[in-house]
Structures are given as C-alpha cells and as structure tokens.
Amino acid sequence: MRKLLFQNFFRGPLTERAPALDEAAVEELATALQRAARRRLGRSLSIREIDAGSCNGCELEIHALSNAYYDVERFGIRFVASPRHADVLLVTGPVTKNMSDALERTYRATPDPKWVIALGDCARDGGCFAGSYAVVGGVSQIVPVDLHIPGCPPPPVTILQGLLSLLDRTAKNVAST
Amino acid sequence: MPSLIDLVLEGRNIQQHHPWPRVVVDAQIWQFAASELAYGRWTLVGLWGEPSTVHMAIMDGDATAVVSLDCPDRVYPCVAKHHPPALRLERAINDLFGLSAQGLPDARPWLDHNRWGVRSPLGNRIDAPATTSPYRFLPTEGDGLHQIAVGPVHAGIIEPGHFRFTASGETVVRLEQRLGYTHKGIEGLMRGAGIERAAQLAGRVSGDSTVAYAYAFSKAAEAALQLQVPDRAVWLRALLAELERLANHLGDIGAICNDASFGLMQAHCNVLREDILRAANTAFGHRLMRDVIVPGGLVRDLDEEGKASIAAVLDNLHVRFPALIELYDNTASLQDRTVDTGIVTTALAKQYGAGGYVGRASGRTFDARRAPGYPPYGDLRFEVPVLDDGDVNARVWIRIREVEQSLSLVRQIMERLPGGPSNVPIAAVAGAREGMALVEGFRGDILVWLRLDGGRVDRCHLRDPSWFQWPLLEAAIENNIVADFPLCNKSFNCSYSGQDL
C-alpha cells in the first residue's frame, strides 16, 4: 500500500478544472432563487439523491462526480444520507407510482429552504416511460422542481454545471441582500 | 429418465420460434418439468406470462427449450411449490396478468403495491379496489428479536427497495426483501411498439447493463426474423459488451472495498472506470454506450480515433490494475471483512441457477458466452473463473479474474475485427415470429423472449439475472452482523430496476 501511495504522490492530481456554467440552467434558476434564497447557504450544498424509478443510469453518473477527475466535494457539494440534512433533493426517474409516496414523504422531511433538481430526461416528463400505467410522469407531478438537468443520462460535466449554477446564483442572491 | 429433448417431442411444436424450440404442453407435462427442476436435473431460466398462457424456459445441460401451457381458466399448476426459485416470478405473473398458480406457497403481491389504479394491467384489466391492505411481512418469533426497516429511500446513491431485517442483537436472523418500487411497466410499453422503440426501451431496463440488454433484445429480434447480421457487427457487439463488463466490475471492486471502509481502492478503481467510459464516449458517442446496438447491427461504427482511445485505456489498465490486485490481496484488514462473510452455498447457487459472479463464486460454471454460446466468443480465447467459497471475497476475486479475461478479450477483438458494414436494414415480416436470446451481461445471463408481428412487438419479456440472485442475498446475510449487510449487498450488486421492470 505504501508503494502505491508513494507513487501517487509524484503522479500529480487527476482532478480537472471546473466547467463553465450552463447558461440555460442559470436562467431557469433565476426565478427559483429569487423566491427562496434569502438565507445564506455559503458555498456549500448538501444533496440528498432520490431514485424515483430510474434505470440506474443517472445514479452511475452521479457516482462519477465523486471520482478524482470531477471531485465534487472541492466545491462544497456533498451527498448526505438523510433528507433532514439536505438543501437539495436530486431526483431521477420517471417517478413510478410505487415510488411517488416515498418521494413526497422525503420532500416533506427536508427542511426549508430547499430546492429540487430533476435529473435526466425521464425526470422531466417521464421520458420514454411516459404513458405507462405504472408511471406518474415527471418529478414536477409530485413535488415542485427548480431545475432540470437533461440527458439520458446527463454526463458528469453537465450535472456539475447544473450544480455549480445553483451555487453561483445562491451566492449572488445573498450578495445582493 | 427422459431428457428435455424427449419432453420437447411430447409437446406441440411452435414452428416460428428460434433458435431453440418452444412446445405447447399439457398440465401433466408442465408438472413433470416442475418436478425435474425440483430434483435439480434441469435449471429454470425464465418463467413469464401472457394474457392466457404461461411460459417456462428450461436448460438441461446444453439443451434449451421453452414449454408453454395454455390456461384459459386463468389458473395453472404452481412451479414454486416444488421449486422455490420460481416463487417471485409466479407472484409477478399474478400481479401483471392475473394468472394464478394453484398452490402458490406465498400469494402476496410482488410488483403490485396497489398504486397503479388497475389490477392485472397486462391481462384482463380491472379497476383496483380503493381500500388497500398493508403488506404483511413474514412473522418472526423469539425472545429479544427486533426489526430494522430500511428503504425504499436508502442512505447511499442507490436504487430504491425495502429491506426488513430481524436481528438478535447484532446478528441478522432474517432478511426479507420487498421490491417493485421501480416498476415502470416496461413490458406493457413494449406491447405494440415498433422495433426501434422497443430496442430503446430494452436499453433502459437496467442502466448499468444497457449494452447487454440492447444486445439480447437485438439478438432475439434477429432470431425471430431469421436475420443474419454482418461479421463486423457481431465482433463490435462483443467489444461493447466487454467494455461494459470492465467498467462495471471495476466500479464494483472499488465499491465493495469502500463498503469495508477501504476508500483507497475505490478512488483508484473509479479512475480506471472513468477512463473506460471516456474511451467509450470517444469511440461510440455515449459514455454508457446506450442505443448503439440495435436490431440489424450497430448505429455507429468504430473509427481510428475510437480504436486509439480504447487501445490507450487497455495499455493503462495493464499497467495499473495489477497493483490494485496486490493491494486487495495484501491488505489484511480488508480481507478480515470480506473472507467468510455472506456465504452462498454451492447447493443454493445451483438450485437457483444463479448467474454471473454470484453463481461463479459458488461453484456454478455457467457462462452464457460458453454455453449455449454465441459468436464471436467461439473464436476467442477466454477462461471462465470459478470458485467454491461463495463469500464476499470470492465474489471480488471472480470480478478481478473477469477483468483480466475481458482485457484479453478486448485486445483479441481489436486485433481481429473484420471489415465490412456494421449493420443491415431490417425488413418487417408478415405473421407472428418468435425469438429468444441469452446474453451474458456483467451481472449474469439476461434472457429476452419476444414475439414480433408485422414489424411490431406483440409481447416481449426481459428477465434480469437478479431474479435468481436477490433471494440468495436473503440467505447469505443470515447469521452475519447487520453492519456487514452493505458489504454483502454490494458484492451481489443486484439490479432493482432490472427485476422490477
């Protein structure tokens, strides 16, 4: 183990520069944050991820955010184990009817102020599963959504852009109060 | 003793079913098949319904066949009564089609949580009653037992499911799973869909196996249409499948070690996984290679840039991976967690016909690439690693060995990739045509069975390997401590979405 750690010491970091903000996401967030972001979040976001019936593709790319290339924690973004600790709910999937209750209850368990990000094409409107007897069709059918991050699944850079937009807007709103 | 071949001769053969036979049998032969499964002479590969028929896919050595039983009265002789691996499948058939297995030992619903507003959505639909009765978990009795309820929303970034533990102090005496939370009604959406849309849906059954599902669906559709795909497509598909296996196994090895609080391994494995996904993105335009394999071939060919990016990743893996194997092998505190934890006996793995690393870590040699086998694997050199220990450690080692095998396979495929086109157009054929395929995904064998009618899907069933692995997790955790559950669970890495459909 020591040899491996030693080698890494000289290998240099793999972590890449932060991506530029996604303008469309910044636009969408403007409204959401004027409404709610009066209280200081600082530059930190705690995220509770909820799989509301996804195929698991989105989860794989959310996981990738924590690898050495993206290293999401350097931005103050953390994934937390409980909705009680969360600022943001990151929701994937078309919202199956079997998960709609759990989604709603998790939302209610999250303290204010809170934001909901719908991640992936099915989270927007059910995507290719829309119209099924077992699917509600989109996160906004159950809880209010502040930001959509499109893709099937969205690659980590796109997810990161969306999350950084949220931090950026929050910081600006705080500065203007 | 009659073989599966003899049984096939007894039934009424369905002409347009490929590549293995399907026969319609009577209740007596159906029950005979169930008893052969129970004696362990045959292996259950799948069990699924239609509005008034049940089908059972069986393997007997190298022979594969589907037996079908018409059940106009909406009842059929129960298989699970004799052969428990059929239990959840029969509960699901009841939920989706309203066909009931006579004598089913556990008649509780499985996928139906009474939230759909309808009963038997794929059979004779009826409105669901407004009142709901709570799901009754199996009773546990004894002094000092307590229950721990986990899920459906878990602490990590994973799929939803409910685990009900009964523990005596730290020791788990029973785990009961409740799944179905991600049921999207995919088989319902498949009905009447065009082949292109159906392939897209198949690629979204389980995101981590999007290649394997698209591969299996495409092979089944091509079998039904008796369509031959070009050689280059055959080889490229295997390339995609092996890249997917590499990426997932690396992610799993890291995640298992992380669940034993050894984050260093995960940090390294996830870098290697990311390298593969980036090469896949360069080569095929999508990090998970989604929607690349379609009936008829592939939508995208491999160019020189793609080849170079995959070759670079292979070279890097050859340098970096051995150090990680050494790290796993030489870290005693890690082995202390994985060795002898969560044991699946060889008898259970055989009974359940468990595929993938779960089966192969418990003595089951089955690998769909070998038998029944499909091209181009017959032309490639590879070994199927098998261990008997059945613990978390064995499931890690199977993955490590399979990473090595897949590295070799990718190299062989790249060296011998034939030229020519990478797809052929598919033409709609009139009349009903049936096909099936068994493809080895990273998790195990995926079964797809379908009936096409005039260019549309009449019925398609997709059976995830997890159906025969989830129940073994319940057995593996028994007498382990609660704190080892995440470790055991990750070493199985069963699919929720794949089994919920």
XYZ file of C-alpha atoms in Angstrom:
678
model
C 0.000 0.000 0.000
C 2.861 2.364 0.852
C 4.368 1.944 -2.613
C 1.065 2.839 -4.261
C 0.549 5.884 -2.070
C 4.113 6.994 -2.728
C 3.686 6.672 -6.494
C 0.526 8.741 -6.376
C 2.329 11.447 -4.522
C 4.517 12.041 -7.566
C 1.876 11.321 -10.201
C 0.153 14.695 -9.863
C -3.553 15.277 -9.428
C -6.081 13.933 -11.945
C -8.704 16.456 -10.951
C -9.812 18.725 -13.775
C -10.785 22.386 -13.842
C -14.371 23.327 -13.109
C -16.602 23.513 -16.187
C -18.157 26.823 -17.317
C -21.683 27.450 -16.076
C -24.621 26.316 -18.120
C -26.433 29.491 -19.208
C -29.789 27.785 -19.650
C -29.628 26.420 -16.126
C -28.676 29.816 -14.710
C -31.700 31.320 -16.459
C -34.058 28.662 -15.101
C -32.714 29.113 -11.588
C -33.145 32.877 -11.515
C -36.825 32.605 -10.726
C -36.488 29.790 -8.238
C -33.866 31.542 -6.173
C -35.430 34.992 -6.086
C -38.316 33.299 -4.413
C -36.420 31.423 -1.769
C -32.717 32.025 -1.364
C -32.649 34.675 1.294
C -30.807 32.620 3.793
C -27.135 32.073 3.493
C -26.000 28.721 2.189
C -22.446 29.851 1.828
C -20.695 27.969 -0.903
C -21.916 24.642 0.267
C -24.722 22.409 -0.811
C -25.915 19.217 0.815
C -27.673 16.931 -1.598
C -29.977 14.011 -0.936
C -30.332 11.841 -4.011
C -33.651 10.086 -4.648
C -34.099 7.418 -7.270
C -37.793 7.648 -8.115
C -37.752 4.752 -10.550
C -34.796 5.428 -12.824
C -32.980 2.714 -14.779
C -29.926 3.408 -12.595
C -28.066 5.133 -15.453
C -28.367 8.563 -13.807
C -27.097 7.150 -10.492
C -23.966 5.844 -12.216
C -23.157 9.322 -13.499
C -23.928 10.947 -10.139
C -21.470 8.489 -8.604
C -18.890 9.507 -11.182
C -18.990 13.063 -9.779
C -17.106 11.782 -6.750
C -14.216 10.276 -8.727
C -10.833 12.004 -8.846
C -11.495 13.704 -12.193
C -14.553 15.667 -11.040
C -14.036 15.606 -7.258
C -17.341 17.288 -6.494
C -16.566 17.851 -2.809
C -13.947 20.508 -3.620
C -16.881 22.805 -4.494
C -18.545 22.238 -1.154
C -21.097 19.890 -2.671
C -21.802 16.858 -0.502
C -24.145 13.933 -0.793
C -25.849 13.316 2.522
C -27.580 10.244 3.878
C -30.770 11.868 5.146
C -33.233 14.401 3.743
C -33.090 16.069 7.164
C -29.551 17.219 6.317
C -30.242 18.296 2.749
C -30.575 21.622 0.929
C -31.232 19.999 -2.406
C -33.148 16.920 -3.490
C -31.669 15.463 -6.648
C -34.394 13.307 -8.132
C -34.059 10.821 -11.005
C -36.530 8.612 -12.824
C -39.973 8.990 -14.385
C -41.474 8.711 -10.874
C -43.123 5.344 -10.694
C -46.447 5.149 -8.917
C -44.811 2.759 -6.457
C -42.263 5.475 -5.550
C -44.484 8.577 -5.584
C -45.370 8.284 -1.882
C -41.749 7.868 -0.835
C -40.739 10.880 -2.937
C -43.402 13.073 -1.412
C -42.526 11.994 2.113
C -38.818 12.583 1.527
C -39.645 16.087 0.263
C -41.698 16.810 3.357
C -38.839 15.566 5.539
C -36.426 18.098 4.010
C -36.156 21.409 5.907
C -36.692 24.780 4.177
C -35.233 26.431 2.226
C -34.912 23.572 -0.230
C -34.544 23.078 -3.928
C -35.447 20.186 -6.157
C -33.390 19.243 -9.184
C -34.928 16.817 -11.660
C -32.092 14.900 -13.268
C -32.337 13.129 -16.619
C -34.858 13.006 -19.431
C -37.386 10.799 -17.617
C -37.397 13.068 -14.567
C -38.674 15.905 -16.789
C -41.793 14.280 -18.195
C -41.461 10.512 -17.873
C -39.252 10.324 -20.978
C -39.625 7.053 -22.851
C -41.701 5.613 -19.986
C -44.404 8.302 -20.190
C -47.888 6.904 -20.613
C -47.303 3.685 -18.697
C -49.907 2.535 -16.184
C -47.129 2.383 -13.592
C -45.583 5.817 -14.122
C -46.659 9.253 -12.865
C -44.540 11.033 -15.489
C -42.037 13.613 -14.282
C -40.887 14.819 -10.869
C -42.917 18.054 -11.067
C -46.112 15.965 -10.917
C -45.309 15.220 -7.276
C -43.031 17.995 -5.937
C -42.122 21.499 -7.238
C -38.990 21.437 -9.417
C -36.450 24.298 -9.564
C -34.030 22.993 -12.157
C -33.916 20.325 -14.844
C -30.679 18.758 -15.970
C -31.382 16.950 -19.265
C -29.665 13.878 -20.680
C -30.035 10.122 -20.787
C -28.132 10.061 -18.550
C -26.536 13.522 -18.319
C -22.743 13.160 -18.265
C -20.986 14.231 -15.039
C -19.789 17.534 -16.513
C -23.382 18.517 -17.304
C -24.529 17.593 -13.795
C -21.649 19.570 -12.325
C -22.546 22.607 -14.444
C -26.096 22.485 -13.131
C -24.996 22.193 -9.502
C -22.441 24.991 -9.840
C -25.097 27.222 -11.398
C -27.178 26.688 -8.284
C -24.266 27.657 -6.025
C -23.457 30.669 -8.172
C -26.999 32.023 -8.131
C -27.302 31.439 -4.433
C -24.098 33.362 -3.761
C -25.256 36.278 -5.956
C -28.636 36.490 -4.281
C -27.007 36.551 -0.896
C -24.615 39.301 -2.022
C -27.495 41.477 -3.263
C -29.444 41.357 0.000
C -35.074 -40.737 -17.323
C -36.473 -38.516 -20.082
C -34.334 -35.585 -21.196
C -35.511 -32.138 -22.154
C -35.309 -33.246 -25.785
C -37.780 -36.090 -25.086
C -40.132 -33.646 -23.425
C -39.979 -31.347 -26.428
C -41.057 -34.270 -28.629
C -44.115 -34.757 -26.420
C -45.489 -31.270 -26.953
C -46.925 -29.403 -29.923
C -44.033 -27.628 -31.597
C -44.351 -23.944 -32.493
C -42.848 -23.505 -35.970
C -41.730 -19.878 -35.974
C -39.634 -19.907 -32.797
C -35.843 -19.538 -32.916
C -33.156 -20.512 -32.111
C -34.397 -23.016 -29.508
C -37.678 -24.969 -29.660
C -40.908 -23.926 -27.990
C -43.595 -26.505 -27.366
C -47.116 -26.247 -26.056
C -47.649 -28.902 -23.402
C -50.482 -30.087 -21.163
C -50.680 -29.635 -17.396
C -49.224 -33.079 -16.740
C -46.024 -32.415 -18.699
C -45.817 -28.936 -17.155
C -45.844 -30.548 -13.730
C -43.301 -33.114 -14.801
C -40.997 -30.269 -15.879
C -41.505 -28.621 -12.487
C -40.513 -31.831 -10.716
C -37.372 -32.202 -12.842
C -36.439 -28.663 -11.798
C -37.100 -29.586 -8.188
C -34.838 -32.649 -8.443
C -32.099 -30.376 -9.745
C -31.814 -32.182 -13.065
C -32.839 -29.103 -15.067
C -32.338 -25.385 -14.496
C -35.058 -22.755 -14.585
C -34.012 -19.950 -16.936
C -37.233 -17.947 -17.074
C -40.939 -18.022 -16.273
C -43.311 -15.443 -17.707
C -46.899 -14.880 -18.680
C -49.194 -13.785 -21.454
C -52.892 -12.976 -21.095
C -53.826 -16.677 -21.077
C -50.549 -18.597 -21.348
C -47.556 -19.243 -19.130
C -44.103 -19.979 -20.498
C -41.140 -21.607 -18.828
C -37.599 -21.561 -20.244
C -35.513 -24.524 -19.143
C -31.953 -25.713 -19.592
C -30.845 -29.308 -19.466
C -27.103 -29.415 -19.933
C -26.541 -27.748 -23.285
C -30.170 -28.069 -24.400
C -32.535 -25.137 -24.023
C -36.289 -25.089 -24.619
C -39.442 -23.190 -23.783
C -42.513 -25.073 -22.622
C -45.850 -23.281 -22.745
C -49.120 -24.052 -21.063
C -52.423 -22.562 -22.149
C -54.533 -21.589 -19.178
C -57.918 -20.349 -20.393
C -59.299 -20.672 -16.845
C -56.567 -18.301 -15.617
C -55.038 -20.905 -13.332
C -52.028 -23.182 -13.840
C -50.127 -25.732 -11.752
C -47.685 -23.999 -9.458
C -43.958 -24.454 -10.096
C -42.750 -22.669 -6.956
C -44.453 -25.273 -4.765
C -41.819 -27.738 -5.981
C -39.072 -25.333 -6.999
C -38.757 -22.161 -4.850
C -36.712 -20.120 -7.395
C -39.979 -19.728 -9.353
C -41.763 -18.043 -6.430
C -41.239 -14.348 -7.166
C -41.727 -14.928 -10.880
C -45.115 -16.542 -10.233
C -46.116 -13.726 -7.880
C -45.182 -11.257 -10.639
C -47.204 -13.191 -13.241
C -50.200 -12.966 -10.931
C -49.701 -9.208 -10.488
C -49.292 -8.452 -14.187
C -51.576 -10.971 -15.898
C -53.969 -12.150 -13.218
C -52.949 -15.782 -13.802
C -52.764 -17.645 -10.532
C -50.507 -20.554 -9.729
C -52.509 -23.224 -7.919
C -50.993 -23.894 -4.534
C -48.585 -20.935 -4.589
C -46.903 -21.008 -1.157
C -46.802 -17.214 -0.920
C -49.713 -15.434 -2.561
C -48.778 -11.876 -1.549
C -48.390 -9.434 -4.432
C -44.828 -8.728 -5.550
C -44.652 -5.884 -8.086
C -48.160 -4.578 -7.444
C -48.103 -2.192 -4.461
C -51.745 -1.284 -5.084
C -50.779 2.094 -6.516
C -51.461 1.568 -10.229
C -55.219 2.065 -10.086
C -55.633 -1.199 -12.033
C -55.246 -4.890 -11.387
C -53.559 -7.263 -13.829
C -52.586 -4.412 -16.197
C -51.296 -6.758 -18.904
C -54.125 -9.297 -18.667
C -57.833 -8.641 -18.176
C -57.521 -5.183 -16.677
C -59.846 -4.428 -13.812
C -60.067 -1.388 -11.583
C -58.214 -1.833 -8.346
C -60.238 -1.627 -5.151
C -59.868 1.709 -3.350
C -59.037 0.193 0.010
C -55.537 -1.093 0.470
C -54.445 -3.747 2.865
C -50.941 -3.337 4.257
C -48.204 -5.655 3.013
C -47.643 -8.318 5.606
C -44.017 -9.222 6.226
C -43.232 -12.761 7.260
C -43.591 -13.235 11.008
C -40.566 -13.694 13.229
C -40.885 -15.001 16.733
C -38.449 -15.316 19.587
C -37.068 -13.571 22.642
C -35.265 -10.283 22.176
C -35.730 -10.040 18.414
C -36.039 -6.597 16.945
C -36.771 -5.330 13.445
C -34.885 -2.807 11.349
C -36.728 -1.321 8.391
C -34.567 0.139 5.611
C -35.767 1.880 2.464
C -37.139 2.393 -0.105
C -35.084 5.614 0.041
C -31.621 4.497 1.117
C -28.720 6.393 2.630
C -26.444 5.983 -0.381
C -26.929 6.834 -4.019
C -28.581 3.572 -4.949
C -31.856 2.287 -6.297
C -34.964 2.014 -4.127
C -36.045 -1.144 -2.360
C -37.129 -2.127 1.124
C -35.178 -4.414 3.424
C -36.764 -5.704 6.585
C -34.178 -7.128 8.976
C -34.985 -9.125 12.032
C -31.972 -9.100 14.318
C -30.964 -10.728 17.548
C -28.528 -8.210 18.932
C -26.098 -7.587 16.097
C -26.882 -10.801 14.250
C -29.356 -10.940 11.391
C -31.742 -13.840 11.812
C -33.893 -12.955 8.836
C -33.821 -10.543 5.954
C -36.923 -10.067 3.878
C -36.747 -8.004 0.711
C -39.607 -6.061 -0.734
C -39.007 -4.836 -4.268
C -41.092 -3.449 -7.107
C -40.599 0.254 -6.331
C -39.067 0.982 -9.718
C -41.686 -0.943 -11.704
C -42.197 1.159 -14.825
C -44.396 -1.233 -16.792
C -41.761 -1.746 -19.493
C -43.340 -4.938 -20.815
C -46.637 -3.057 -21.124
C -44.941 -0.250 -23.073
C -43.319 -2.858 -25.325
C -46.684 -4.174 -26.483
C -47.445 -2.757 -29.922
C -44.210 -0.779 -30.047
C -42.144 -0.623 -33.228
C -38.843 -2.498 -33.136
C -36.790 0.686 -32.851
C -38.725 1.979 -29.852
C -38.727 -1.442 -28.234
C -34.927 -1.618 -28.561
C -34.694 1.787 -26.902
C -36.859 0.557 -24.011
C -34.808 -2.631 -23.688
C -31.682 -0.487 -23.304
C -33.326 1.242 -20.356
C -34.307 -1.791 -18.307
C -31.135 -1.566 -16.240
C -28.808 1.346 -16.896
C -25.592 -0.426 -15.966
C -26.396 -3.212 -18.458
C -27.695 -1.049 -21.274
C -25.334 -2.717 -23.757
C -26.190 -6.245 -22.637
C -29.938 -5.580 -22.810
C -29.771 -3.961 -26.248
C -27.568 -6.880 -27.316
C -30.009 -9.507 -26.012
C -33.057 -7.742 -27.428
C -31.415 -7.339 -30.829
C -30.345 -10.985 -30.937
C -33.865 -12.118 -30.027
C -35.413 -9.886 -32.706
C -32.911 -11.123 -35.278
C -33.615 -14.733 -34.299
C -37.332 -14.108 -34.789
C -36.749 -12.531 -38.206
C -34.023 -15.045 -39.089
C -31.768 -12.126 -39.914
C -28.020 -12.537 -40.228
C -26.008 -9.529 -39.067
C -22.631 -8.720 -40.680
C -19.463 -10.170 -39.102
C -18.186 -6.752 -38.132
C -21.360 -6.099 -36.122
C -21.007 -9.459 -34.347
C -17.470 -8.578 -33.225
C -18.189 -4.966 -32.365
C -21.098 -6.020 -30.167
C -18.779 -8.257 -28.164
C -16.352 -5.346 -27.865
C -19.079 -3.150 -26.365
C -20.205 -5.929 -24.033
C -16.663 -6.485 -22.714
C -16.087 -2.754 -22.202
C -19.331 -2.612 -20.223
C -18.218 -5.599 -18.138
C -14.842 -3.969 -17.455
C -16.369 -0.653 -16.376
C -18.919 -2.292 -14.074
C -16.538 -4.794 -12.498
C -14.010 -2.053 -11.753
C -16.744 0.079 -10.199
C -17.931 -2.896 -8.136
C -14.476 -3.901 -6.874
C -13.938 -0.343 -5.670
C -17.412 -0.027 -4.157
C -17.190 -3.339 -2.271
C -13.871 -2.291 -0.713
C -15.346 1.107 0.099
C -18.181 -0.603 1.976
C -15.456 -2.228 4.058
C -14.178 1.323 4.710
C -11.217 0.961 2.364
C -11.722 4.068 0.251
C -8.295 3.978 -1.372
C -9.301 1.065 -3.587
C -12.455 2.844 -4.713
C -10.542 6.015 -5.561
C -8.263 4.019 -7.857
C -10.919 1.776 -9.379
C -13.192 4.706 -10.173
C -10.400 6.448 -12.080
C -9.964 3.325 -14.205
C -13.725 3.076 -14.681
C -13.916 6.711 -15.755
C -11.109 6.127 -18.272
C -13.169 3.364 -19.876
C -16.345 5.469 -20.002
C -14.440 8.311 -21.648
C -12.942 5.964 -24.238
C -16.434 4.576 -24.875
C -17.688 8.116 -25.376
C -14.949 8.824 -27.914
C -15.450 5.513 -29.694
C -19.244 5.207 -29.656
C -20.585 8.650 -28.769
C -22.028 7.724 -25.369
C -20.311 7.021 -22.059
C -22.519 4.010 -21.278
C -22.767 3.087 -24.997
C -26.542 3.397 -24.851
C -28.605 2.956 -28.048
C -25.549 1.849 -30.047
C -26.571 -1.792 -30.542
C -29.829 -2.101 -32.491
C -31.535 -4.945 -34.350
C -29.581 -5.319 -37.604
C -26.208 -4.304 -36.147
C -24.897 -1.067 -34.657
C -25.824 2.544 -35.386
C -22.206 3.599 -35.153
C -19.004 2.043 -36.446
C -15.635 2.174 -34.746
C -13.192 4.606 -36.390
C -9.451 5.019 -35.942
C -9.824 7.624 -33.207
C -12.108 5.343 -31.250
C -9.732 2.436 -31.687
C -6.830 4.524 -30.458
C -8.705 5.678 -27.363
C -9.676 2.120 -26.421
C -6.101 0.909 -27.019
C -4.753 3.660 -24.762
C -7.137 2.648 -21.963
C -6.132 -1.008 -22.319
C -2.452 -0.133 -22.028
C -3.083 1.951 -18.930
C -5.190 -0.793 -17.313
C -2.459 -3.347 -17.939
C -0.048 -1.141 -16.031
C -2.328 -0.032 -13.190
C -4.630 -2.951 -12.410
C -2.002 -5.460 -11.135
C -1.015 -3.015 -8.386
C -4.648 -2.900 -7.245
C -4.899 -6.689 -7.177
C -1.827 -6.730 -4.995
C -3.344 -4.051 -2.787
C -6.510 -6.117 -2.288
C -4.585 -9.314 -1.709
C -2.157 -7.821 0.813
C -4.460 -5.721 2.959
C -5.291 -7.930 5.919
C -7.823 -5.541 7.463
C -9.815 -5.634 4.226
C -9.666 -9.419 3.908
C -10.822 -9.598 7.504
C -14.113 -8.088 6.342
C -14.582 -9.969 3.073
C -13.404 -13.513 3.860
C -16.144 -15.799 5.235
C -18.735 -13.015 5.020
C -22.085 -13.540 3.295
C -21.653 -17.120 2.129
C -23.849 -18.568 -0.633
C -23.592 -22.363 -0.652
C -22.899 -24.153 -3.924
C -26.162 -26.066 -3.489
C -28.216 -22.853 -3.377
C -26.397 -21.323 -6.332
C -27.120 -24.455 -8.357
C -30.762 -24.664 -7.262
C -31.418 -21.036 -8.167
C -29.396 -21.210 -11.361
C -27.646 -18.057 -10.176
C -25.692 -16.437 -12.970
C -22.703 -14.138 -13.111
C -20.207 -13.668 -10.289
C -22.795 -14.787 -7.702
C -23.020 -18.224 -9.314
C -19.369 -18.494 -10.285
C -18.187 -17.577 -6.767
C -20.284 -20.530 -5.551
C -19.130 -23.253 -7.885
C -21.529 -22.747 -10.786
C -19.564 -22.832 -14.027
C -22.337 -21.422 -16.210
C -21.468 -18.576 -18.567
C -23.849 -17.862 -21.455
C -20.879 -16.898 -23.648
C -19.686 -20.518 -23.386
C -22.932 -22.455 -23.343
C -25.302 -22.074 -25.093
C -22.652 -19.722 -26.515
C -22.882 -17.197 -29.296
C -20.485 -15.689 -31.812
C -17.858 -14.346 -31.759
C -16.968 -15.969 -28.409
C -16.400 -19.380 -30.005
C -13.463 -17.824 -31.878
C -11.987 -16.108 -28.821
C -9.762 -17.467 -26.085
C -11.042 -16.861 -22.574
C -11.424 -18.644 -19.272
C -14.457 -18.692 -17.004
C -13.148 -18.286 -13.450
C -14.966 -20.339 -10.811
C -14.520 -20.535 -7.026
C -16.318 -22.562 -4.361
C -16.071 -20.361 -1.263
C -19.195 -18.333 -2.000
C -18.224 -15.422 0.262
C -17.763 -11.718 -0.450
C -14.069 -12.370 -1.039
C -14.846 -14.958 -3.726
C -17.213 -12.565 -5.482
C -14.430 -9.954 -5.507
C -11.916 -12.442 -6.912
C -14.280 -13.586 -9.664
C -14.608 -9.956 -10.730
C -10.833 -9.456 -10.627
C -10.280 -12.518 -12.812
C -13.053 -11.447 -15.177
C -11.471 -8.013 -15.558
C -8.304 -9.804 -16.688
C -10.261 -12.002 -19.091
C -12.189 -9.056 -20.533
C -8.951 -7.133 -21.050
C -7.650 -10.047 -23.067
C -10.947 -10.349 -24.971
C -10.995 -6.661 -25.895
C -7.439 -6.958 -27.174
C -8.250 -10.057 -29.230
C -11.353 -8.415 -30.702
C -9.457 -5.241 -31.606
C -6.753 -7.280 -33.346
C -9.118 -9.426 -35.342
C -12.003 -7.040 -36.032
C -13.324 -7.917 -39.507
C -14.085 -5.227 -42.084
C -17.313 -4.616 -43.979
C -20.595 -2.992 -42.984
C -21.679 -2.795 -39.360
C -25.401 -3.139 -39.942
C -28.079 -4.434 -42.311
C -31.565 -2.988 -42.731
C -34.344 -4.933 -41.068
C -37.477 -5.638 -43.051
C -40.818 -6.268 -41.422
C -42.018 -9.826 -41.934
C -45.724 -10.628 -42.005
C -47.123 -13.056 -39.462
C -46.069 -13.921 -35.954
C -42.373 -14.714 -35.444
C -40.836 -15.612 -32.112
C -37.243 -15.375 -30.986
C -35.187 -15.539 -27.855
C -31.652 -14.836 -26.735
C -29.468 -15.381 -23.725
C -26.644 -12.848 -23.349
C -24.012 -12.722 -20.622
C -24.118 -9.250 -19.084
C -21.660 -8.224 -16.383
C -24.143 -9.350 -13.714
C -25.118 -12.625 -15.340
C -27.276 -14.055 -18.107
C -30.059 -11.860 -19.475
C -32.958 -13.623 -21.178
C -35.083 -11.878 -23.791
C -38.052 -13.604 -25.366
C -40.277 -11.878 -27.887
C -42.977 -12.293 -30.499
C -42.997 -9.909 -33.442
C -45.994 -9.427 -35.650
C -45.692 -7.360 -38.817
C -42.804 -5.203 -37.580
C -44.301 -4.597 -34.148
C -43.694 -6.222 -30.812
C -46.627 -8.341 -29.754
C -45.053 -9.489 -26.496
C -41.568 -9.118 -25.081
C -40.273 -10.497 -21.804
C -36.923 -9.454 -20.354
C -35.556 -11.500 -17.445
C -32.786 -9.911 -15.425
C -30.163 -12.159 -13.764
C -31.139 -10.526 -10.451
C -34.350 -12.591 -10.247
C -32.226 -15.599 -9.283
C -29.702 -13.638 -7.175
C -31.839 -11.432 -4.902
C -33.275 -14.415 -2.977
C -29.750 -15.724 -2.355
C -28.829 -12.442 -0.673
C -31.532 -13.173 1.896
C -29.803 -16.479 2.567
C -26.264 -15.056 2.505
C -26.878 -12.435 5.188
C -28.320 -14.869 7.713
C -26.115 -15.090 10.840
C -23.958 -12.191 9.658
C -23.948 -8.908 11.538
C -26.161 -6.037 10.408
C -23.081 -3.881 9.741
C -21.927 -6.351 7.070
C -25.108 -6.010 5.048
C -23.888 -3.141 2.814
C -20.786 -5.193 2.072
C -22.797 -8.301 1.197
C -25.315 -6.300 -0.809
C -22.622 -4.583 -2.838
C -20.868 -7.888 -3.512
C -24.137 -9.064 -5.138
C -24.918 -5.701 -6.758
C -28.307 -6.956 -7.925
C -30.401 -4.733 -10.144
C -33.598 -3.226 -8.728
C -34.772 -1.722 -11.981
C -33.953 -4.900 -13.904
C -36.093 -7.112 -11.681
C -38.845 -4.539 -11.108
C -39.110 -3.800 -14.866
